[in-house]
Coordinates of C-alpha atoms (C1' of nucleotides) in Angstrom, one line a residue:
Chain A
M77 CA 14.6 10.1 -29.0
Q78 CA 16.0 7.8 -26.4
L79 CA 14.0 5.0 -24.9
A80 CA 12.4 6.2 -21.6
L81 CA 13.2 3.0 -19.9
A82 CA 16.9 3.3 -20.7
R83 CA 16.9 6.8 -19.5
K84 CA 15.3 5.8 -16.2
L85 CA 17.6 2.9 -15.6
E86 CA 20.6 5.2 -15.9
H87 CA 19.5 6.7 -12.6
F88 CA 20.7 3.4 -11.2
T89 CA 23.7 2.6 -13.3
R90 CA 25.4 3.5 -16.5
L91 CA 24.5 1.3 -19.4
S92 CA 26.7 0.4 -22.3
A93 CA 25.7 0.9 -25.9
D94 CA 25.0 -2.8 -26.1
D95 CA 22.8 -2.7 -23.1
K96 CA 20.8 0.1 -24.6
A97 CA 20.5 -1.8 -27.9
E98 CA 19.2 -4.8 -26.1
L99 CA 16.6 -2.7 -24.3
G100 CA 15.6 -1.3 -27.7
R101 CA 15.2 -4.8 -29.0
L102 CA 13.0 -5.8 -26.2
A103 CA 10.9 -2.7 -26.6
G104 CA 10.5 -3.4 -30.3
D105 CA 9.6 -7.0 -29.8
R106 CA 5.9 -6.6 -30.3
V107 CA 4.3 -3.3 -30.1
R108 CA 0.7 -2.8 -29.3
R109 CA -1.5 0.3 -29.3
V110 CA -4.4 0.7 -26.9
A111 CA -6.8 3.5 -26.9
A112 CA -7.6 5.7 -23.9
R113 CA -9.7 4.2 -21.2
E114 CA -9.4 0.6 -22.3
D115 CA -8.1 -2.4 -20.5
V116 CA -4.7 -3.8 -21.3
I117 CA -5.4 -6.9 -19.2
M118 CA -8.1 -7.7 -16.8
E119 CA -8.3 -9.3 -13.4
G120 CA -8.7 -13.0 -13.8
D121 CA -6.8 -13.1 -17.1
Q122 CA -3.6 -15.1 -17.4
P123 CA -0.6 -12.8 -17.9
R124 CA 1.4 -13.7 -21.0
F125 CA 3.7 -10.7 -21.4
I126 CA 5.6 -8.2 -19.5
N127 CA 4.1 -4.9 -20.6
L128 CA 6.5 -2.0 -21.1
I129 CA 4.8 1.4 -21.6
L130 CA 6.4 3.3 -24.5
E131 CA 4.1 6.2 -24.7
G132 CA 1.0 7.4 -22.8
W133 CA -0.2 6.8 -19.3
A134 CA -1.8 3.7 -17.8
C135 CA -2.8 2.4 -14.3
R136 CA -3.3 -0.6 -12.3
Y137 CA -6.7 -0.7 -10.6
K138 CA -9.0 -2.9 -8.8
H139 CA -12.8 -2.9 -8.2
L140 CA -14.5 -4.1 -5.1
E141 CA -17.6 -6.2 -5.6
D142 CA -19.9 -3.2 -5.0
G143 CA -18.2 -1.1 -7.6
R144 CA -15.8 1.1 -5.6
R145 CA -12.6 1.4 -7.6
Q146 CA -9.1 2.0 -6.4
I147 CA -6.2 3.0 -8.7
I148 CA -3.2 1.2 -7.3
S149 CA -0.5 2.7 -9.3
F150 CA 0.2 4.8 -12.4
F151 CA 2.4 3.8 -15.3
V152 CA 4.2 6.4 -17.3
P153 CA 6.5 5.9 -20.3
G154 CA 9.4 3.6 -19.3
D155 CA 7.4 1.7 -16.8
L156 CA 7.3 -2.1 -16.8
C157 CA 4.4 -4.0 -15.3
D158 CA 5.7 -6.8 -13.2
L159 CA 8.9 -8.5 -14.4
N160 CA 7.9 -11.8 -13.1
V161 CA 4.2 -12.0 -13.8
F162 CA 4.2 -15.2 -15.8
I163 CA 4.8 -17.0 -12.5
L164 CA 1.2 -16.2 -11.6
K165 CA -1.7 -17.9 -13.4
Q166 CA -4.2 -15.2 -12.8
M167 CA -4.1 -11.4 -12.7
D168 CA -5.4 -10.2 -9.3
H169 CA -6.0 -6.7 -10.7
S170 CA -6.5 -5.0 -14.0
I171 CA -4.3 -2.7 -16.0
G172 CA -6.1 0.0 -18.0
T173 CA -5.1 3.0 -20.0
I174 CA -5.5 6.6 -19.1
T175 CA -4.5 8.1 -22.4
D176 CA -3.8 6.4 -25.7
V177 CA -0.9 4.1 -25.1
R178 CA 1.8 2.4 -27.1
L179 CA 3.3 -0.5 -25.3
A180 CA 5.7 -3.3 -25.9
E181 CA 4.7 -6.8 -25.1
I182 CA 7.8 -8.7 -24.0
S183 CA 7.5 -12.5 -24.1
R184 CA 8.9 -14.7 -21.4
N185 CA 11.5 -16.1 -23.8
S186 CA 12.9 -12.9 -25.0
F187 CA 13.0 -11.6 -21.4
E188 CA 14.8 -14.7 -20.0
D189 CA 17.2 -14.6 -22.9
A190 CA 18.1 -11.0 -22.4
M191 CA 18.4 -11.8 -18.7
L192 CA 21.2 -14.2 -19.3
R193 CA 23.1 -12.2 -21.8
F194 CA 22.9 -8.7 -20.2
P195 CA 23.4 -9.0 -16.4
R196 CA 23.8 -5.3 -15.9
V197 CA 20.5 -4.6 -17.6
M198 CA 19.0 -7.3 -15.5
Q199 CA 20.3 -5.7 -12.3
A200 CA 18.9 -2.4 -13.4
L201 CA 15.5 -4.0 -14.1
W202 CA 15.4 -5.5 -10.7
W203 CA 16.3 -2.2 -9.3
D204 CA 13.3 -0.7 -11.2
S205 CA 11.0 -3.4 -9.8
L206 CA 12.2 -2.7 -6.3
V207 CA 11.5 1.0 -6.8
G208 CA 8.1 0.0 -8.0
A209 CA 7.5 -1.9 -4.7
A210 CA 8.8 1.1 -2.8
I211 CA 6.3 3.4 -4.6
Q212 CA 3.5 1.0 -3.6
R213 CA 4.6 1.2 0.0
E214 CA 4.7 5.0 -0.2
W215 CA 1.1 5.0 -1.4
T216 CA 0.2 2.8 1.5
V217 CA 1.7 5.4 3.8
G218 CA 0.0 8.2 2.1
L219 CA -3.4 6.6 2.1
G220 CA -3.1 5.7 5.7
Q221 CA -1.6 8.9 7.1
R222 CA -1.8 11.9 4.8
D223 CA -4.8 14.1 4.6
A224 CA -6.3 15.1 1.3
S225 CA -4.1 18.0 0.4
E226 CA -0.9 16.1 1.4
R227 CA -2.0 13.1 -0.6
I228 CA -2.6 15.0 -3.7
A229 CA 0.5 17.1 -3.4
H230 CA 2.5 14.0 -2.8
L231 CA 1.1 12.2 -5.8
I232 CA 1.9 15.3 -7.9
C233 CA 5.4 15.4 -6.7
E234 CA 5.9 11.8 -7.4
L235 CA 4.5 11.8 -10.8
F236 CA 6.5 15.0 -11.7
I237 CA 9.7 13.5 -10.5
R238 CA 9.1 10.2 -12.3
M239 CA 8.3 12.1 -15.5
R240 CA 11.5 14.1 -15.1
S241 CA 13.5 10.9 -14.6
V242 CA 12.5 9.8 -18.1
G243 CA 13.0 13.2 -19.6
L244 CA 9.4 14.1 -20.1
T245 CA 9.3 17.4 -18.2
D246 CA 9.8 20.8 -19.6
G247 CA 11.3 22.9 -16.8
P248 CA 8.6 23.2 -14.1
R249 CA 6.0 21.8 -16.4
C250 CA 4.8 18.4 -17.4
L251 CA 1.8 16.6 -18.8
L252 CA -0.7 15.3 -16.2
P253 CA -3.4 13.7 -18.2
L254 CA -5.5 12.6 -15.3
T255 CA -9.1 13.7 -14.7
Q256 CA -10.1 14.7 -11.2
S257 CA -12.1 11.4 -10.9
E258 CA -9.0 9.5 -11.7
L259 CA -7.1 11.5 -9.1
A260 CA -9.9 10.7 -6.7
D261 CA -9.7 6.9 -7.4
A262 CA -6.0 7.0 -6.8
T263 CA -6.1 9.0 -3.6
G264 CA -9.1 7.4 -2.1
L265 CA -11.0 10.7 -2.0
S266 CA -14.3 11.8 -3.6
H267 CA -14.0 13.7 -6.9
V268 CA -15.7 16.6 -5.3
H269 CA -13.1 16.8 -2.6
V270 CA -10.3 16.4 -5.1
N271 CA -11.7 19.4 -6.8
R272 CA -11.8 21.5 -3.7
T273 CA -8.3 20.4 -2.7
L274 CA -6.8 21.3 -6.0
K275 CA -8.4 24.6 -5.7
D276 CA -6.7 25.1 -2.3
L277 CA -3.3 24.0 -3.7
R278 CA -3.7 26.4 -6.6
A279 CA -4.7 29.2 -4.2
E280 CA -1.6 28.6 -2.2
G281 CA 0.4 29.0 -5.4
L282 CA 1.8 25.5 -5.2
I283 CA 0.5 24.2 -8.5
E284 CA -1.0 25.3 -11.7
L285 CA -3.0 22.9 -13.7
E286 CA -4.9 23.5 -16.9
R287 CA -5.7 21.5 -19.9
R288 CA -3.7 18.5 -18.7
T289 CA -0.6 20.6 -18.1
L290 CA 0.9 20.8 -14.7
T291 CA 3.2 23.5 -13.6
I292 CA 5.0 23.5 -10.3
P293 CA 6.5 26.9 -9.6
D294 CA 8.4 25.8 -6.6
L295 CA 8.9 22.1 -6.3
K296 CA 10.6 22.4 -2.9
A297 CA 7.6 24.1 -1.5
L298 CA 5.3 21.5 -2.9
M299 CA 7.4 18.7 -1.5
Q300 CA 7.4 20.3 1.9
R301 CA 3.6 20.7 1.8
A302 CA 3.3 17.0 0.9
L303 CA 6.0 15.8 3.4
F304 CA 7.6 14.3 0.3
N305 CA 10.9 12.6 0.8
P306 CA 12.3 11.3 -2.5
N307 CA 14.5 8.6 -1.0
Y308 CA 12.0 5.9 -1.9
L309 CA 12.5 6.5 -5.6
H310 CA 16.2 5.5 -5.2
L311 CA 17.4 7.9 -7.9
G312 CA 20.9 8.3 -6.5
R313 CA 22.8 6.0 -8.8
E314 CA 22.8 3.4 -6.2
G315 CA 24.2 0.9 -8.7
R316 CA 27.1 3.0 -9.8
H317 CA 29.6 0.2 -9.0
L318 CA 28.0 -1.6 -11.9
D319 CA 28.5 1.3 -14.3
A320 CA 29.5 0.5 -17.9
N321 CA 32.5 2.7 -18.9
A322 CA 30.5 3.6 -22.0
G323 CA 29.4 7.1 -22.7
Chain B
M75 CA 8.1 -29.2 13.1
Q76 CA 8.3 -28.2 9.5
L77 CA 9.7 -24.9 8.4
A78 CA 6.9 -22.4 7.9
L79 CA 8.4 -21.1 4.7
A80 CA 8.5 -24.6 3.1
R81 CA 4.9 -25.1 4.2
K82 CA 3.8 -21.9 2.6
L83 CA 5.7 -22.5 -0.7
E84 CA 3.9 -25.7 -1.1
H85 CA 0.7 -23.7 -1.7
F86 CA 2.5 -22.9 -5.0
T87 CA 4.3 -26.1 -5.9
R88 CA 5.4 -29.3 -4.4
L89 CA 8.9 -29.3 -3.2
S90 CA 11.3 -32.3 -3.1
A91 CA 13.0 -33.4 0.0
D92 CA 16.2 -31.8 -1.4
D93 CA 14.4 -28.6 -1.9
K94 CA 13.2 -28.6 1.7
A95 CA 16.6 -29.5 3.0
E96 CA 18.0 -26.5 1.1
L97 CA 15.4 -24.2 2.6
G98 CA 16.4 -25.6 6.0
R99 CA 20.0 -24.8 5.3
L100 CA 19.2 -21.3 4.3
A101 CA 17.1 -20.8 7.4
G102 CA 19.8 -22.1 9.7
D103 CA 22.5 -20.0 8.1
R104 CA 22.6 -17.4 10.7
V105 CA 19.9 -17.1 13.3
R106 CA 19.2 -13.9 15.2
R107 CA 16.9 -13.1 18.0
V108 CA 15.3 -9.8 18.4
A109 CA 13.1 -8.8 21.4
A110 CA 9.6 -7.4 21.0
R111 CA 9.3 -3.8 19.8
E112 CA 12.8 -3.4 18.6
D113 CA 14.1 -2.6 15.1
V114 CA 15.5 -5.3 12.9
I115 CA 16.8 -2.7 10.4
M116 CA 16.1 1.0 10.2
E117 CA 15.3 3.4 7.4
G118 CA 18.6 4.7 6.0
D119 CA 20.6 1.5 6.8
Q120 CA 22.2 -0.5 4.1
P121 CA 20.5 -3.9 3.8
R122 CA 23.0 -6.8 4.1
F123 CA 20.7 -9.8 4.5
I124 CA 17.5 -11.2 3.4
N125 CA 15.6 -11.7 6.7
L126 CA 13.4 -14.7 7.0
I127 CA 11.0 -14.7 10.0
L128 CA 11.2 -18.1 11.8
E129 CA 9.2 -17.3 14.8
G130 CA 7.2 -14.3 16.0
W131 CA 5.7 -11.3 14.3
A132 CA 7.3 -8.2 12.8
C133 CA 6.3 -5.4 10.5
R134 CA 7.5 -2.9 8.0
Y135 CA 6.8 0.7 9.0
K136 CA 7.6 4.2 8.1
H137 CA 7.4 7.5 9.9
L138 CA 6.5 10.8 8.5
E139 CA 8.6 13.8 9.6
D140 CA 6.0 14.9 12.0
G141 CA 5.8 11.5 13.7
R142 CA 2.8 9.9 12.1
R143 CA 3.5 6.3 11.6
Q144 CA 2.2 3.8 9.1
I145 CA 2.7 0.1 9.3
I146 CA 3.1 -1.0 5.7
S147 CA 2.9 -4.8 6.2
F148 CA 3.1 -7.5 8.7
F149 CA 5.5 -10.4 8.7
V150 CA 4.5 -13.7 10.2
P151 CA 6.6 -16.9 10.4
G152 CA 7.7 -18.0 7.0
D153 CA 7.8 -14.5 5.6
L154 CA 10.8 -13.2 3.8
C155 CA 11.7 -9.5 3.7
D156 CA 12.6 -8.5 0.1
L157 CA 14.4 -11.1 -1.9
N158 CA 16.4 -8.6 -3.8
V159 CA 17.2 -6.0 -1.2
F160 CA 20.9 -5.9 -1.6
I161 CA 20.4 -4.1 -4.9
L162 CA 19.4 -1.0 -2.9
K163 CA 21.9 0.9 -1.0
Q164 CA 19.5 2.3 1.6
M165 CA 16.4 1.1 3.3
D166 CA 13.5 3.4 2.6
H167 CA 11.6 2.1 5.5
S168 CA 12.2 0.2 8.8
I169 CA 11.5 -3.3 9.9
G170 CA 10.6 -3.7 13.5
T171 CA 9.3 -6.5 15.7
I172 CA 5.9 -6.9 17.2
T173 CA 6.7 -9.8 19.5
D174 CA 10.0 -11.5 20.3
V175 CA 11.3 -12.8 17.0
R176 CA 13.7 -15.4 15.8
L177 CA 14.9 -14.8 12.2
A178 CA 17.4 -16.1 9.8
E179 CA 19.7 -13.7 8.1
I180 CA 20.4 -15.0 4.6
S181 CA 23.5 -13.6 3.0
R182 CA 23.7 -12.6 -0.6
N183 CA 26.1 -15.4 -1.4
S184 CA 24.1 -18.3 0.1
F185 CA 21.0 -17.0 -1.5
E186 CA 22.5 -16.7 -5.0
D187 CA 24.1 -20.0 -4.6
A188 CA 20.8 -21.7 -3.7
M189 CA 19.2 -19.8 -6.5
L190 CA 21.4 -21.5 -9.1
R191 CA 21.2 -25.0 -7.6
F192 CA 17.5 -25.2 -6.8
P193 CA 15.5 -23.6 -9.6
R194 CA 12.1 -24.9 -8.3
V195 CA 12.8 -23.3 -4.9
M196 CA 13.7 -20.2 -6.7
Q197 CA 10.5 -20.1 -8.6
A198 CA 8.6 -20.6 -5.4
L199 CA 10.4 -17.8 -3.7
W200 CA 9.6 -15.5 -6.6
W201 CA 6.0 -16.5 -6.4
D202 CA 6.1 -15.6 -2.7
S203 CA 7.5 -12.2 -3.4
L204 CA 4.9 -11.6 -6.1
V205 CA 2.3 -12.5 -3.5
G206 CA 3.9 -10.0 -1.2
A207 CA 3.5 -7.3 -3.8
A208 CA -0.1 -8.4 -4.3
I209 CA -0.7 -8.0 -0.5
Q210 CA 0.7 -4.5 -0.7
R211 CA -1.6 -3.6 -3.5
E212 CA -4.6 -5.0 -1.5
W213 CA -3.6 -2.8 1.4
T214 CA -3.6 0.1 -1.0
V215 CA -7.2 -0.8 -2.1
G216 CA -8.3 -1.2 1.5
L217 CA -6.9 2.1 2.7
G218 CA -8.3 3.9 -0.2
Q219 CA -11.8 2.4 -0.4
R220 CA -12.8 0.4 2.7
D221 CA -14.3 2.0 5.7
A222 CA -13.1 1.2 9.2
S223 CA -14.9 -2.0 9.9
E224 CA -14.2 -3.4 6.5
R225 CA -10.5 -2.6 6.8
I226 CA -10.1 -4.3 10.1
A227 CA -12.2 -7.2 9.1
H228 CA -10.1 -7.5 6.0
L229 CA -6.9 -7.4 7.8
I230 CA -8.0 -10.0 10.2
C231 CA -9.1 -12.3 7.3
E232 CA -5.8 -11.8 5.6
L233 CA -3.7 -12.5 8.7
F234 CA -5.8 -15.5 9.7
I235 CA -5.4 -17.1 6.2
R236 CA -1.7 -16.3 6.1
M237 CA -1.3 -17.9 9.5
R238 CA -3.3 -20.9 8.3
S239 CA -1.2 -21.3 5.2
V240 CA 1.9 -21.9 7.4
G241 CA 0.0 -24.1 9.8
L242 CA -0.2 -21.7 12.7
T243 CA -4.0 -21.8 13.3
D244 CA -5.9 -24.0 15.5
G245 CA -9.3 -24.5 14.0
P246 CA -11.0 -21.1 14.0
R247 CA -8.4 -19.7 16.3
C248 CA -5.0 -18.1 15.9
L249 CA -2.6 -15.8 17.6
L250 CA -3.0 -12.2 16.9
P251 CA -0.4 -10.4 19.0
L252 CA -1.2 -6.9 17.9
T253 CA -2.2 -4.1 20.2
Q254 CA -5.0 -1.9 19.1
S255 CA -2.5 0.9 18.5
E256 CA -0.6 -1.3 16.1
L257 CA -3.9 -2.2 14.4
A258 CA -4.5 1.5 14.2
D259 CA -1.1 2.2 12.6
A260 CA -1.7 -0.5 10.0
T261 CA -5.2 0.5 9.1
G262 CA -4.7 4.3 9.2
L263 CA -7.3 4.7 11.9
S264 CA -7.0 6.2 15.4
H265 CA -6.6 3.7 18.2
V266 CA -9.9 4.9 19.7
H267 CA -11.7 4.2 16.5
V268 CA -10.1 0.8 16.2
N269 CA -11.4 0.0 19.7
R270 CA -14.9 1.0 18.8
T271 CA -14.8 -0.9 15.5
L272 CA -13.6 -4.1 17.2
K273 CA -16.4 -3.7 19.6
D274 CA -18.8 -3.6 16.7
L275 CA -17.3 -6.6 15.0
R276 CA -17.5 -8.5 18.3
A277 CA -21.1 -7.4 18.8
E278 CA -21.9 -8.7 15.4
G279 CA -20.5 -12.0 16.4
L280 CA -17.9 -11.9 13.7
I281 CA -14.8 -12.1 15.8
E282 CA -13.7 -12.9 19.3
L283 CA -10.5 -11.5 20.6
E284 CA -9.0 -11.7 24.0
R285 CA -5.5 -12.0 25.4
R286 CA -3.9 -12.0 21.9
T287 CA -6.1 -14.9 20.7
L288 CA -8.4 -14.4 17.8
T289 CA -11.4 -16.6 17.1
I290 CA -13.3 -16.4 13.9
P291 CA -16.6 -18.4 14.4
D292 CA -17.6 -18.0 10.8
L293 CA -14.8 -17.1 8.4
K294 CA -17.1 -16.8 5.4
A295 CA -19.3 -14.3 7.2
L296 CA -16.2 -12.2 8.1
M297 CA -14.9 -12.4 4.6
Q298 CA -18.2 -11.1 3.3
R299 CA -18.2 -8.3 5.8
A300 CA -14.8 -7.3 4.6
L301 CA -15.4 -7.8 0.9
F302 CA -12.5 -10.2 1.2
N303 CA -11.5 -12.0 -2.0
P304 CA -8.6 -14.3 -1.4
N305 CA -7.5 -14.5 -5.0
Y306 CA -4.7 -12.0 -4.3
L307 CA -3.0 -14.5 -2.1
H308 CA -2.6 -16.9 -5.0
L309 CA -2.9 -20.0 -2.8
G310 CA -4.3 -22.3 -5.5
R311 CA -1.1 -24.2 -6.4
E312 CA -0.6 -22.0 -9.4
G313 CA 2.8 -23.5 -9.9
R314 CA 1.7 -27.1 -9.9
H315 CA 3.3 -27.8 -13.3
L316 CA 6.6 -27.5 -11.4
D317 CA 5.7 -30.0 -8.8
A318 CA 8.4 -32.3 -7.5
N319 CA 7.0 -35.9 -7.5
A320 CA 8.3 -36.2 -4.0
G321 CA 5.9 -36.8 -1.1
Chain C
dC238 C1' -27.3 22.9 -31.4
dG239 C1' -27.6 19.3 -28.3
dT240 C1' -25.1 15.8 -25.7
dC241 C1' -21.6 14.1 -22.9
dC242 C1' -17.9 14.5 -20.0
dC243 C1' -15.5 17.1 -16.9
dC244 C1' -15.1 20.7 -13.6
dT245 C1' -17.0 23.7 -10.0
dT246 C1' -19.7 25.2 -5.9
dG247 C1' -23.1 25.1 -2.0
dA248 C1' -25.5 22.9 1.7
dA249 C1' -26.5 19.0 4.6
dT250 C1' -24.7 14.7 6.5
dG251 C1' -21.7 11.4 8.2
dA252 C1' -17.5 8.9 9.5
dA253 C1' -13.6 9.2 12.0
dG254 C1' -10.5 12.0 14.9
dT255 C1' -9.3 14.4 19.2
dC256 C1' -9.5 15.2 24.0
dA257 C1' -10.2 13.5 28.3
dA258 C1' -11.4 10.5 31.9
dT259 C1' -11.5 5.9 33.7
dA260 C1' -10.6 1.0 34.1
dC261 C1' -7.9 -3.1 33.9
dG262 C1' -4.0 -6.3 34.3
dC263 C1' 0.6 -7.2 35.3
dG264 C1' 5.0 -6.8 37.1
dT265 C1' 8.1 -4.8 40.5
dG266 C1' 9.6 -3.4 44.6
dG267 C1' 8.6 -1.9 49.4
Chain D
dC160 C1' 0.7 -8.7 50.6
dC161 C1' -0.1 -4.2 49.0
dA162 C1' 1.1 0.1 46.5
dC163 C1' 2.6 1.9 42.5
dG164 C1' 3.4 2.6 37.7
dC165 C1' 2.9 1.5 33.1
dG166 C1' 1.0 0.0 29.0
dT167 C1' -3.3 -1.2 27.1
dA168 C1' -8.3 -1.0 26.5
dT169 C1' -12.7 1.4 27.0
dT170 C1' -16.2 5.0 26.8
dG171 C1' -18.3 9.7 26.3
dA172 C1' -18.5 14.4 24.4
dC173 C1' -17.2 17.3 20.9
dT174 C1' -14.9 18.6 16.5
dT175 C1' -13.2 18.2 12.0
dC176 C1' -12.5 16.5 7.6
dA177 C1' -14.4 14.4 3.9
dT178 C1' -18.7 12.5 1.6
dT179 C1' -23.1 12.9 -0.5
dC180 C1' -26.5 15.2 -2.8
dA181 C1' -27.7 18.6 -5.9
dA182 C1' -27.3 22.0 -9.3
dG183 C1' -25.0 24.6 -12.8
dG184 C1' -21.1 25.8 -16.1
dG185 C1' -17.9 25.1 -19.9
dG186 C1' -15.7 23.0 -23.7
dA187 C1' -15.4 19.4 -27.4
dC188 C1' -17.5 17.0 -30.8
dG189 C1' -20.9 14.9 -33.8

DNA sequence: CGTCCCCTTGAATGAAGTCAATACGCGTGG
DNA sequence: CCACGCGTATTGACTTCATTCAAGGGGACG
């Protein structure tokens, strides 16, 4: 099975066999397993590694003093948490798992080393981090402007497309291992309202969702419902001028 | 007058005279003026420069198809828009001015050149871009979890502190050249509700605001009201190990 | 078989939005 | 100098969307 990260990066530019081997090396560096609903790193800790999700789902989140919690982003396989983190002395948010997770801890040294030797990979990783920033912006837009059903539909579109971009969908189906409370924390809604909203979307025939499996019968329709425009994911091989001629 | 950017970066690490001179060079590269309420660059355009705000306020924003508009972030003097943009072929959002703006357009070449020759400046710029990402996350938290008055109070704290970090405050006072509609677009509220909320905050004695001038009689109190924790701005000289011994 | 977590639904409440009218300053041109 | 227009701010009345509170159901697991 191919590395999810490599697969994702090829939406930006074609990688050579060497490039992929290097990614494999980074990903094998130091593998860690974390059980579901545990913290990978907490607010206040000093970041020591770039975390690369190999398997499972995780999220960034933040608590307000009074306990309210916002999930700030989701991580699916192939996602990297903050290329540059070691510049900061303190995490300003936490990263926690949703499911059981297998992740690679990439040290500063091996990262900087790879950076020098594999410029194309580097470019691709920067692209990925820019896409991450774009996703964060899109969440800002959604929380500010979209109503409940649009927000949830939008999030589902995004996650489905991101899963598809790393080869983890099966036709119109993919895993969606989030509880309704987690969806609520991500969309800024109450879990009760998330429940009702999912019911509506199901009733409209836009999604099916049972036992952690999501089915989207008509992605276009769902995208329309969500006012979803995929441009922010920059999946159009925007770095094709850097392509390796490898196959 | 010192360059706002240099001033800001020194919250991360001390710069040498050479470092500052280099920043000055980058900032003088190619200066552009844009009138208030115009676009610097629009969604769909290809980014060609890193924009550095020298004077005035600007913002990132995005429209939904049906016209709803969300302001995604504000730029004040010293702010850079996306160090790495040229990796992307298309802007997924627009940048527009709030007031008249003077900005520096930094080309890819001069940036990459400076990058090689001034590693400390580079680190500091990466720090700045990580802080930018942290600000975006904090907005996500606010839009998801904070109510109207907390959101507005929080935004005001943030902008005040950012202005202070580039030396643009005058005691408890600073410029806040936003209309209530712009505040509304940034906080995801209606302009009517922003108006009422500002009235409340004024009535509580937390802010004064007239003719584009903001006064915060008791910043601590306002921060408390907003559940504002400044850690995400990373202003604690986290890069002091890189300090130049210059004065 | 009981407990825990997650999902579901109803009813009452509340925060923020919409609609509409009015007021205020400021610049421009008659 | 005044009239007009425009963008911005303010306020009231009503509506709507989402939250809160409360209760019950279902499946997994010890």
